[in-house]
Short mmCIF file of C-alpha atoms in Angstrom, two decimals:
data_model
loop_
_atom_site.label_atom_id
_atom_site.label_comp_id
_atom_site.label_asym_id
_atom_site.label_seq_id
_atom_site.Cartn_x
_atom_site.Cartn_y
_atom_site.Cartn_z
CA UNK A 23 105.31 92.17 147.70
CA UNK A 24 105.74 90.91 151.73
CA UNK A 25 107.13 87.23 152.53
CA UNK A 26 103.18 86.41 153.30
CA UNK A 27 101.82 87.43 149.98
CA UNK A 28 104.79 85.59 148.28
CA UNK A 29 103.74 82.09 150.42
CA UNK A 30 100.09 82.58 149.45
CA UNK A 31 100.94 83.05 145.40
CA UNK A 32 103.19 80.26 145.62
CA UNK A 33 100.49 78.10 147.38
CA UNK A 34 98.05 79.30 144.64
CA UNK A 35 100.75 77.93 141.63
CA UNK A 36 100.87 74.54 143.18
CA UNK A 37 96.96 74.44 143.33
CA UNK A 38 96.48 75.33 139.75
CA UNK A 39 99.86 72.67 138.84
CA UNK A 40 97.89 70.17 141.01
CA UNK A 41 94.52 70.56 139.71
CA UNK A 42 95.91 70.28 136.31
CA UNK A 43 98.23 67.23 137.16
CA UNK A 44 95.61 65.34 138.63
CA UNK A 45 93.23 65.50 136.12
CA UNK A 46 91.79 61.93 135.11
CA UNK A 47 92.65 61.18 131.62
CA UNK A 48 89.04 61.12 130.81
CA UNK A 49 86.62 63.36 129.46
CA UNK A 50 87.79 65.71 131.90
CA UNK A 51 90.80 66.25 129.88
CA UNK A 52 88.72 66.15 126.78
CA UNK A 53 86.53 68.71 127.84
CA UNK A 54 87.12 72.41 125.59
CA UNK A 55 85.69 74.42 128.23
CA UNK A 56 87.46 72.95 131.42
CA UNK A 57 90.77 73.12 129.10
CA UNK A 58 90.15 76.55 127.60
CA UNK A 59 89.85 78.08 131.48
CA UNK A 60 92.83 76.10 132.80
CA UNK A 61 94.95 77.96 130.27
CA UNK A 62 93.15 81.06 131.14
CA UNK A 63 93.78 80.74 134.78
CA UNK A 64 97.64 79.80 134.16
CA UNK A 65 98.42 82.67 131.82
CA UNK A 66 96.54 85.09 134.37
CA UNK A 67 98.78 84.26 137.13
CA UNK A 68 102.13 85.17 135.21
CA UNK A 69 100.96 88.25 133.63
CA UNK A 70 99.13 91.55 133.31
CA UNK A 71 96.94 90.99 130.15
CA UNK A 72 93.58 92.61 128.75
CA UNK A 73 90.79 89.69 129.41
CA UNK A 74 90.14 89.69 124.85
CA UNK A 75 94.59 89.30 125.10
CA UNK A 76 94.46 86.48 127.79
CA UNK A 77 91.43 84.31 125.98
CA UNK A 78 92.93 85.12 122.31
CA UNK A 79 96.73 83.23 123.65
CA UNK A 80 94.33 80.21 125.25
CA UNK A 81 92.69 80.17 122.07
CA UNK A 82 95.60 80.10 120.16
CA UNK A 83 97.30 77.57 122.13
CA UNK A 84 94.57 75.09 121.70
CA UNK A 85 94.69 75.74 117.73
CA UNK A 86 98.24 74.82 117.56
CA UNK A 87 97.10 71.56 118.57
CA UNK A 88 94.19 70.91 115.55
CA UNK A 89 95.50 73.61 113.03
CA UNK A 90 95.59 70.96 110.68
CA UNK A 91 91.76 70.53 110.79
CA UNK A 92 91.29 74.35 108.96
CA UNK A 93 92.18 75.71 105.86
CA UNK A 94 93.29 79.03 107.17
CA UNK A 95 95.13 80.17 110.60
CA UNK A 96 96.17 83.30 112.20
CA UNK A 97 99.65 83.80 113.23
CA UNK A 98 100.10 85.41 116.83
CA UNK A 99 102.31 88.64 117.21
CA UNK A 100 103.14 89.47 120.54
CA UNK A 101 103.73 93.73 120.76
CA UNK A 102 104.99 96.19 122.58
CA UNK A 103 106.05 100.00 122.65
CA UNK A 104 109.06 99.64 124.22
CA UNK A 105 111.37 96.91 125.77
CA UNK A 106 111.13 94.88 129.04
CA UNK A 107 107.54 94.92 128.83
CA UNK A 108 107.21 90.99 128.97
CA UNK A 109 107.39 89.77 125.45
CA UNK A 110 109.97 87.22 126.05
CA UNK A 111 108.51 85.95 129.07
CA UNK A 112 105.29 85.76 127.23
CA UNK A 113 107.15 83.72 124.30
CA UNK A 114 108.55 81.33 127.39
CA UNK A 115 105.35 80.63 128.67
CA UNK A 116 103.17 79.66 125.67
CA UNK A 117 106.41 77.46 124.54
CA UNK A 118 105.22 74.26 126.64
CA UNK A 119 101.58 74.74 126.32
CA UNK A 120 101.67 74.57 122.32
CA UNK A 121 102.18 72.02 119.93
CA UNK A 122 105.60 70.09 119.12
CA UNK A 123 107.05 73.60 120.14
CA UNK A 124 110.09 74.93 118.28
CA UNK A 125 111.89 77.77 120.20
CA UNK A 126 113.73 79.86 117.00
CA UNK A 127 115.86 82.03 118.92
CA UNK A 128 118.97 81.01 116.75
CA UNK A 129 117.48 79.25 114.03
CA UNK A 130 119.29 78.75 110.49
CA UNK A 131 117.48 79.36 106.70
CA UNK A 132 117.91 76.09 105.97
CA UNK A 133 116.40 74.31 109.38
CA UNK A 134 113.79 76.94 109.26
CA UNK A 135 112.37 75.39 105.99
CA UNK A 136 112.81 71.76 107.06
CA UNK A 137 111.11 72.72 110.64
CA UNK A 138 108.43 74.44 108.98
CA UNK A 139 107.63 71.48 106.60
CA UNK A 140 107.22 68.79 109.14
CA UNK A 141 105.12 70.38 111.10
CA UNK A 142 105.64 72.43 114.69
CA UNK A 143 104.56 75.96 116.10
CA UNK A 144 107.50 78.05 115.68
CA UNK A 145 107.85 80.38 118.97
CA UNK A 146 110.28 83.22 117.57
CA UNK A 147 111.63 86.33 119.86
CA UNK A 148 112.89 89.59 118.62
CA UNK A 149 111.95 88.76 115.20
CA UNK A 150 112.76 92.10 114.05
CA UNK A 151 116.55 92.33 115.25
CA UNK A 152 116.33 88.75 113.68
CA UNK A 153 115.51 90.05 110.15
CA UNK A 154 117.84 92.99 110.61
CA UNK A 155 121.00 91.11 110.87
CA UNK A 156 120.51 88.03 108.90
CA UNK A 157 119.33 89.00 105.07
CA UNK A 158 119.22 85.47 104.30
CA UNK A 159 117.52 84.43 107.44
CA UNK A 160 115.20 87.41 106.74
CA UNK A 161 114.33 86.33 102.99
CA UNK A 162 113.55 82.73 104.44
CA UNK A 163 111.13 84.00 107.12
CA UNK A 164 109.20 86.00 104.42
CA UNK A 165 108.98 83.22 102.49
CA UNK A 166 107.80 80.97 105.49
CA UNK A 167 105.49 83.92 106.52
CA UNK A 168 103.73 84.84 103.07
CA UNK A 169 102.15 81.81 102.22
CA UNK A 170 101.93 79.56 105.71
CA UNK A 171 98.75 80.64 106.98
CA UNK A 172 96.89 78.53 104.41
CA UNK A 173 97.27 74.74 104.20
CA UNK A 174 98.47 74.97 100.48
CA UNK A 175 101.28 77.47 101.36
CA UNK A 176 104.62 76.15 100.58
CA UNK A 177 108.11 77.04 99.07
CA UNK A 178 110.33 75.60 96.16
CA UNK A 179 113.73 74.59 97.41
CA UNK A 180 117.07 73.57 95.44
CA UNK A 181 118.08 69.99 96.10
CA UNK A 182 121.31 69.43 97.32
CA UNK A 183 122.06 68.49 94.09
CA UNK A 184 121.28 72.06 92.87
CA UNK A 185 119.58 70.13 89.80
CA UNK A 186 116.08 69.17 90.92
CA UNK A 187 113.45 71.32 93.19
CA UNK A 188 111.34 70.08 96.20
CA UNK A 189 108.25 71.55 97.59
CA UNK A 190 108.52 72.66 101.22
CA UNK A 191 104.92 73.32 103.25
CA UNK A 192 104.91 76.52 105.28
CA UNK A 193 101.59 75.70 106.59
CA UNK A 194 101.78 75.86 110.63
CA UNK A 195 101.62 77.83 113.67
CA UNK A 196 103.52 81.01 114.35
CA UNK A 197 104.14 83.03 117.29
CA UNK A 198 106.54 85.54 117.25
CA UNK A 199 107.40 89.30 119.15
CA UNK A 200 109.11 92.14 118.37
CA UNK A 201 108.92 96.47 118.58
CA UNK A 202 108.63 96.59 114.71
CA UNK A 203 108.52 93.73 112.73
CA UNK A 204 109.84 94.54 109.16
CA UNK A 205 107.23 91.92 107.19
CA UNK A 206 104.60 93.13 104.57
CA UNK A 207 101.41 94.39 105.03
CA UNK A 208 99.49 91.72 103.62
CA UNK A 209 101.20 89.45 106.23
CA UNK A 210 100.72 91.30 109.18
CA UNK A 211 96.91 91.20 108.66
CA UNK A 212 96.92 87.56 109.33
CA UNK A 213 98.04 88.40 112.43
CA UNK A 214 96.13 88.50 115.89
CA UNK A 215 98.25 90.93 117.57
CA UNK A 216 98.49 90.87 121.35
CA UNK A 217 99.99 94.27 122.26
CA UNK A 218 101.32 94.55 125.89
CA UNK A 219 102.15 97.33 128.39
CA UNK A 220 105.29 97.71 130.55
CA UNK A 221 103.97 96.69 133.87
CA UNK A 222 103.77 99.25 137.15
CA UNK A 223 104.96 98.16 140.47
CA UNK A 224 101.23 97.85 141.65
CA UNK A 225 100.43 95.66 138.49
CA UNK A 226 103.51 93.57 139.58
CA UNK A 227 102.52 93.10 142.81
CA UNK A 228 99.27 90.84 141.63
CA UNK A 229 101.34 88.37 139.79
CA UNK A 230 104.10 86.03 140.62
CA UNK A 231 107.73 86.23 139.83
CA UNK A 232 108.23 84.95 136.60
CA UNK A 233 110.85 81.81 136.45
CA UNK A 234 110.83 78.94 134.07
CA UNK A 235 111.40 76.46 136.77
CA UNK A 236 108.28 77.24 138.02
CA UNK A 237 106.11 77.59 134.83
CA UNK A 238 107.12 74.77 132.36
CA UNK A 239 105.57 72.30 135.31
CA UNK A 240 102.51 73.46 134.47
CA UNK A 241 102.40 74.43 131.17
CA UNK A 242 103.83 70.75 130.04
CA UNK A 243 100.65 69.35 131.80
CA UNK A 244 98.40 71.54 130.04
CA UNK A 245 100.12 70.74 126.69
CA UNK A 246 99.33 66.98 127.44
CA UNK A 247 95.84 68.19 128.48
CA UNK A 248 95.59 69.69 125.06
CA UNK A 249 96.96 66.90 123.17
CA UNK A 250 94.34 64.19 124.12
CA UNK A 251 91.79 66.87 123.23
CA UNK A 252 93.25 67.12 119.91
CA UNK A 253 92.93 63.27 119.34
CA UNK A 254 89.30 63.36 120.12
CA UNK A 255 88.35 67.08 118.58
CA UNK A 256 90.28 66.98 115.48
CA UNK A 257 87.53 65.55 113.21
CA UNK A 258 85.00 67.52 114.37
CA UNK A 259 86.58 70.25 112.97
CA UNK A 260 86.45 69.61 109.72
CA UNK A 261 84.19 70.55 107.30
CA UNK A 262 82.00 72.32 109.83
CA UNK A 263 80.84 76.02 109.77
CA UNK A 264 80.70 78.48 112.87
CA UNK A 265 77.46 79.46 113.93
CA UNK A 266 78.10 83.15 113.06
CA UNK A 267 80.71 85.56 112.32
CA UNK A 268 81.05 89.32 113.50
CA UNK A 269 79.18 91.86 110.48
CA UNK A 270 81.96 94.22 111.37
CA UNK A 271 84.83 91.93 110.91
CA UNK A 272 86.34 92.77 107.12
CA UNK A 273 86.70 89.70 105.01
CA UNK A 274 90.19 89.08 106.03
CA UNK A 275 89.39 89.60 110.15
CA UNK A 276 86.66 86.90 109.36
CA UNK A 277 89.17 84.44 107.92
CA UNK A 278 91.74 84.31 110.59
CA UNK A 279 89.59 84.27 113.44
CA UNK A 280 87.13 81.61 112.49
CA UNK A 281 89.28 78.47 113.72
CA UNK A 282 89.42 80.45 117.05
CA UNK A 283 85.66 80.90 117.23
CA UNK A 284 84.94 77.31 116.47
CA UNK A 285 86.94 76.44 118.87
CA UNK A 286 85.61 78.50 121.43
CA UNK A 287 81.94 77.74 119.85
CA UNK A 288 83.30 73.58 121.07
CA UNK A 289 82.93 75.07 124.75
CA UNK A 290 80.06 76.44 125.04
CA UNK A 291 77.82 79.81 125.18
CA UNK A 292 80.30 81.41 127.95
CA UNK A 293 83.52 80.48 125.70
CA UNK A 294 81.71 81.61 122.49
CA UNK A 295 80.87 85.01 124.00
CA UNK A 296 84.31 85.67 125.48
CA UNK A 297 85.81 84.59 121.91
CA UNK A 298 83.60 86.71 120.20
CA UNK A 299 84.35 90.05 122.62
CA UNK A 300 88.45 88.97 122.04
CA UNK A 301 87.83 88.94 118.40
CA UNK A 302 85.92 92.53 117.84
CA UNK A 303 87.94 93.83 120.98
CA UNK A 304 91.67 93.13 118.96
CA UNK A 305 90.19 92.78 115.34
CA UNK A 306 87.99 95.95 114.86
CA UNK A 307 90.87 98.63 116.27
CA UNK A 308 90.86 100.95 113.79
CA UNK A 309 94.01 100.61 111.19
CA UNK A 310 96.64 103.64 111.61
CA UNK A 311 96.22 104.79 107.99
CA UNK A 312 99.42 105.56 105.89
CA UNK A 313 99.60 108.88 104.70
CA UNK A 314 98.44 108.35 101.03
CA UNK A 315 95.28 106.84 102.27
CA UNK A 316 94.79 109.67 104.67
CA UNK A 317 95.18 112.42 102.25
CA UNK A 318 92.69 110.57 99.66
CA UNK A 319 90.16 110.77 102.55
CA UNK A 320 90.95 114.50 103.28
CA UNK A 321 90.47 115.28 99.26
CA UNK A 322 87.14 113.76 99.08
CA UNK A 323 85.96 116.15 102.18
CA UNK A 324 87.36 118.71 100.22
CA UNK A 325 85.40 118.29 97.04
CA UNK A 326 82.49 117.08 99.19
CA UNK A 327 82.68 120.82 100.88
CA UNK A 328 83.12 122.54 97.47
CA UNK A 329 79.90 120.90 96.18
CA UNK A 330 82.33 118.31 93.90
CA UNK A 331 83.48 120.78 91.17
CA UNK A 332 84.76 118.87 88.42
CA UNK A 333 88.34 120.17 89.32
CA UNK A 334 90.30 122.09 91.50
CA UNK A 335 93.68 123.70 91.12
CA UNK A 336 96.55 122.08 92.93
CA UNK A 337 97.27 125.16 95.34
CA UNK A 338 93.86 125.67 96.08
CA UNK A 339 93.68 121.98 97.14
CA UNK A 340 96.72 122.03 99.24
CA UNK A 341 95.28 125.23 100.95
CA UNK A 342 92.18 123.47 101.94
CA UNK A 343 93.95 120.30 103.36
CA UNK A 344 96.18 122.75 105.53
CA UNK A 345 93.49 124.13 106.97
CA UNK A 346 92.27 120.43 108.50
CA UNK A 347 94.39 120.97 111.75
CA UNK A 348 93.42 117.33 112.80
CA UNK A 349 95.24 116.17 109.61
CA UNK A 350 98.59 117.84 110.52
CA UNK A 351 99.33 118.25 107.37
CA UNK A 352 100.67 121.85 108.15
CA UNK A 353 103.78 119.55 109.42
CA UNK A 354 103.89 116.96 107.40
CA UNK A 355 107.63 116.38 106.29
CA UNK A 356 108.63 119.17 108.44
CA UNK A 357 107.54 121.87 105.92
CA UNK A 358 104.15 121.09 105.80
CA UNK A 359 102.16 119.79 102.71
CA UNK A 360 102.82 121.38 99.63
CA UNK A 361 102.08 121.29 95.57
CA UNK A 362 104.89 119.45 95.29
CA UNK A 363 105.34 116.54 97.34
CA UNK A 364 100.86 116.01 97.00
CA UNK A 365 101.43 114.34 93.88
CA UNK A 366 104.14 111.60 95.55
CA UNK A 367 101.20 110.97 98.02
CA UNK A 368 98.88 110.15 95.50
CA UNK A 369 101.04 108.35 92.53
CA UNK A 370 100.44 105.06 94.12
CA UNK A 371 96.51 105.58 93.58
CA UNK A 372 94.87 104.69 90.04
CA UNK A 373 92.69 107.18 88.26
CA UNK A 374 90.94 104.32 86.46
CA UNK A 375 89.37 100.56 87.63
CA UNK A 376 91.55 99.13 84.43
CA UNK A 377 94.64 100.48 86.49
CA UNK A 378 95.98 102.19 83.36
CA UNK A 379 96.28 105.78 84.70
CA UNK A 380 97.64 107.60 88.34
CA UNK A 381 96.13 109.94 89.88
CA UNK A 382 98.82 113.21 89.04
CA UNK A 383 98.18 116.79 88.52
CA UNK A 384 96.89 117.97 85.29
CA UNK A 385 96.84 121.31 83.04
CA UNK A 386 94.55 123.22 81.71
CA UNK A 387 93.74 126.51 80.14
CA UNK A 388 92.18 129.30 82.20
CA UNK A 389 89.58 132.04 80.76
CA UNK A 390 92.70 134.35 80.78
CA UNK A 391 94.83 131.89 78.64
CA UNK A 392 96.87 131.00 81.57
CA UNK A 393 97.83 127.90 82.29
CA UNK A 394 96.03 126.12 85.54
CA UNK A 395 97.36 122.94 86.70
CA UNK A 396 95.36 120.93 89.48
CA UNK A 397 93.18 117.64 89.96
CA UNK A 398 90.14 115.82 88.52
CA UNK A 399 87.07 114.96 90.20
CA UNK A 400 87.04 111.55 88.22
CA UNK A 401 90.27 110.61 88.60
CA UNK A 402 89.60 110.27 92.36
CA UNK A 403 86.42 108.21 91.94
CA UNK A 404 88.00 104.60 91.65
CA UNK A 405 90.36 105.06 94.58
CA UNK A 406 87.35 106.82 96.45
CA UNK A 407 85.15 103.49 96.19
CA UNK A 408 88.50 101.33 97.70
CA UNK A 409 88.26 103.08 100.97
CA UNK A 410 88.19 101.11 103.76
CA UNK A 411 84.00 100.74 103.72
CA UNK A 412 84.05 101.05 107.75
CA UNK A 413 85.56 104.83 107.44
CA UNK A 414 83.06 107.47 107.34
CA UNK A 415 83.94 110.75 105.76
CA UNK A 416 84.20 113.26 109.15
CA UNK A 417 82.75 116.66 108.74
CA UNK A 418 84.94 119.43 107.27
CA UNK A 419 86.55 122.02 109.94
CA UNK A 420 87.08 124.72 107.07
CA UNK A 421 84.10 127.29 107.48
CA UNK A 422 81.48 128.13 104.63
CA UNK A 423 83.06 131.38 103.73
CA UNK A 424 86.51 129.83 103.37
CA UNK A 425 84.76 126.82 101.44
CA UNK A 426 82.91 129.72 99.26
CA UNK A 427 86.12 131.88 98.56
CA UNK A 428 87.98 128.35 97.27
CA UNK A 429 85.25 128.18 95.13
CA UNK A 430 85.47 130.71 93.38
CA UNK A 431 89.00 130.34 92.99
CA UNK A 432 88.60 126.68 91.54
CA UNK A 433 88.51 126.11 87.75
CA UNK A 434 87.80 123.11 85.94
CA UNK A 435 90.46 120.58 84.88
CA UNK A 436 91.27 117.84 82.48
CA UNK A 437 93.80 116.02 81.39
CA UNK A 438 93.58 117.01 77.59
CA UNK A 439 93.56 120.65 76.59
CA UNK A 440 89.81 122.03 76.80
CA UNK A 441 88.83 124.42 74.07
CA UNK A 442 87.48 127.79 76.26
CA UNK A 443 85.16 129.34 73.64
CA UNK A 444 84.95 132.47 76.58
CA UNK A 445 88.37 132.90 76.27
CA UNK A 446 89.30 135.86 73.89
CA UNK A 447 92.09 133.64 72.20
CA UNK A 448 92.00 131.88 69.23
CA UNK A 449 91.67 127.92 69.63
CA UNK A 450 95.07 127.50 68.09
CA UNK A 451 96.65 130.47 70.65
CA UNK A 452 94.83 128.31 73.50
CA UNK A 453 96.24 125.43 72.43
CA UNK A 454 99.80 126.96 71.89
CA UNK A 455 99.68 128.72 75.47
CA UNK A 456 98.75 124.94 76.53
CA UNK A 457 101.43 123.12 75.10
CA UNK A 458 104.06 125.48 76.29
CA UNK A 459 103.37 125.38 79.54
CA UNK A 460 102.53 122.14 80.42
CA UNK A 461 106.18 121.18 81.62
CA UNK A 462 106.28 124.29 84.05
#
């Protein structure tokens, strides 16, 4: 960027600062659309972000000023795949704009709980590093995060005299950044994630150089603007429902996006559409399945391709799964999926609605009296019913001839001994052989 371009950008920076600062303390500072437009303009001046990410960040800034008007609020997670992408700078940009900011880079466990109880907006950079180096702080952070998304969230803490206890509120906005955050999945599901990428040289030429002395003055004025807005608007949110929620959102997605969609609704049709688009882009991204969920879905495909037999031998099932090249089971754990590591993937799932039985291999006597081992179709039905409803079972990549071959190899299975009248062995002989081989 040449000197002329830098001067032009500097002039634009002063223009937005003057535009915000010179707004009279009247309805113009309490206009939701006007405030959101100026907040977006300020963020865009310094960062290369997608429109959904910028819209979500601006709405979250507004939410911090009125969060007590809602029962549930989301967290804002600033994520990047590599260091040097701008996570810290985005934290610093948001810091002066949010309500009662607390920059938590060097916070202690004791002060963390007290600050959350009094109410503030936490801005925590490098959360993964903080939790990795201080176990006590990590436990406190998990406690503050676990229930702090809802108005009733709290932690119990011992009094200084170690006799009585006190109840501390954890309900407060939280903005944090990191590469891999070691928080529970349930906590991460309450986050709106802004994934930022390292800007290219060409992209850097489109934004201004980042200096705190330049961004703070405008950020402080934006904070004042939102504070004045909140004085009048806080009551307008209580007990109100938004017009509509995207049908594609799961219950958790609807829960965490309600407050921000409600704010956008006040800004008019244009902003409501922007918020709706941001919601669909940031909340509907397919969640990356862990190997256990992935294999559960693929097993459903195998059973379907085999016309849903009542049972399948373990090796037959594994052979079928290995044919799904797109799933990568041939390279799972380095040596590929086997009859030995498949049970480990499935052991977290229950085989009944009561949760008293796990999915695991079972044994039965084959036609020739030999013991066979595999899985029951019935054992998977409850786990399949709980799979993400939005995921559709893909068409099997295995050929019909391969499936037909495997179908002839697959025998019925059961968790208990079943007498086979077609087996030349007597019932007692079949039972004896079944029991002898149970632990093979």
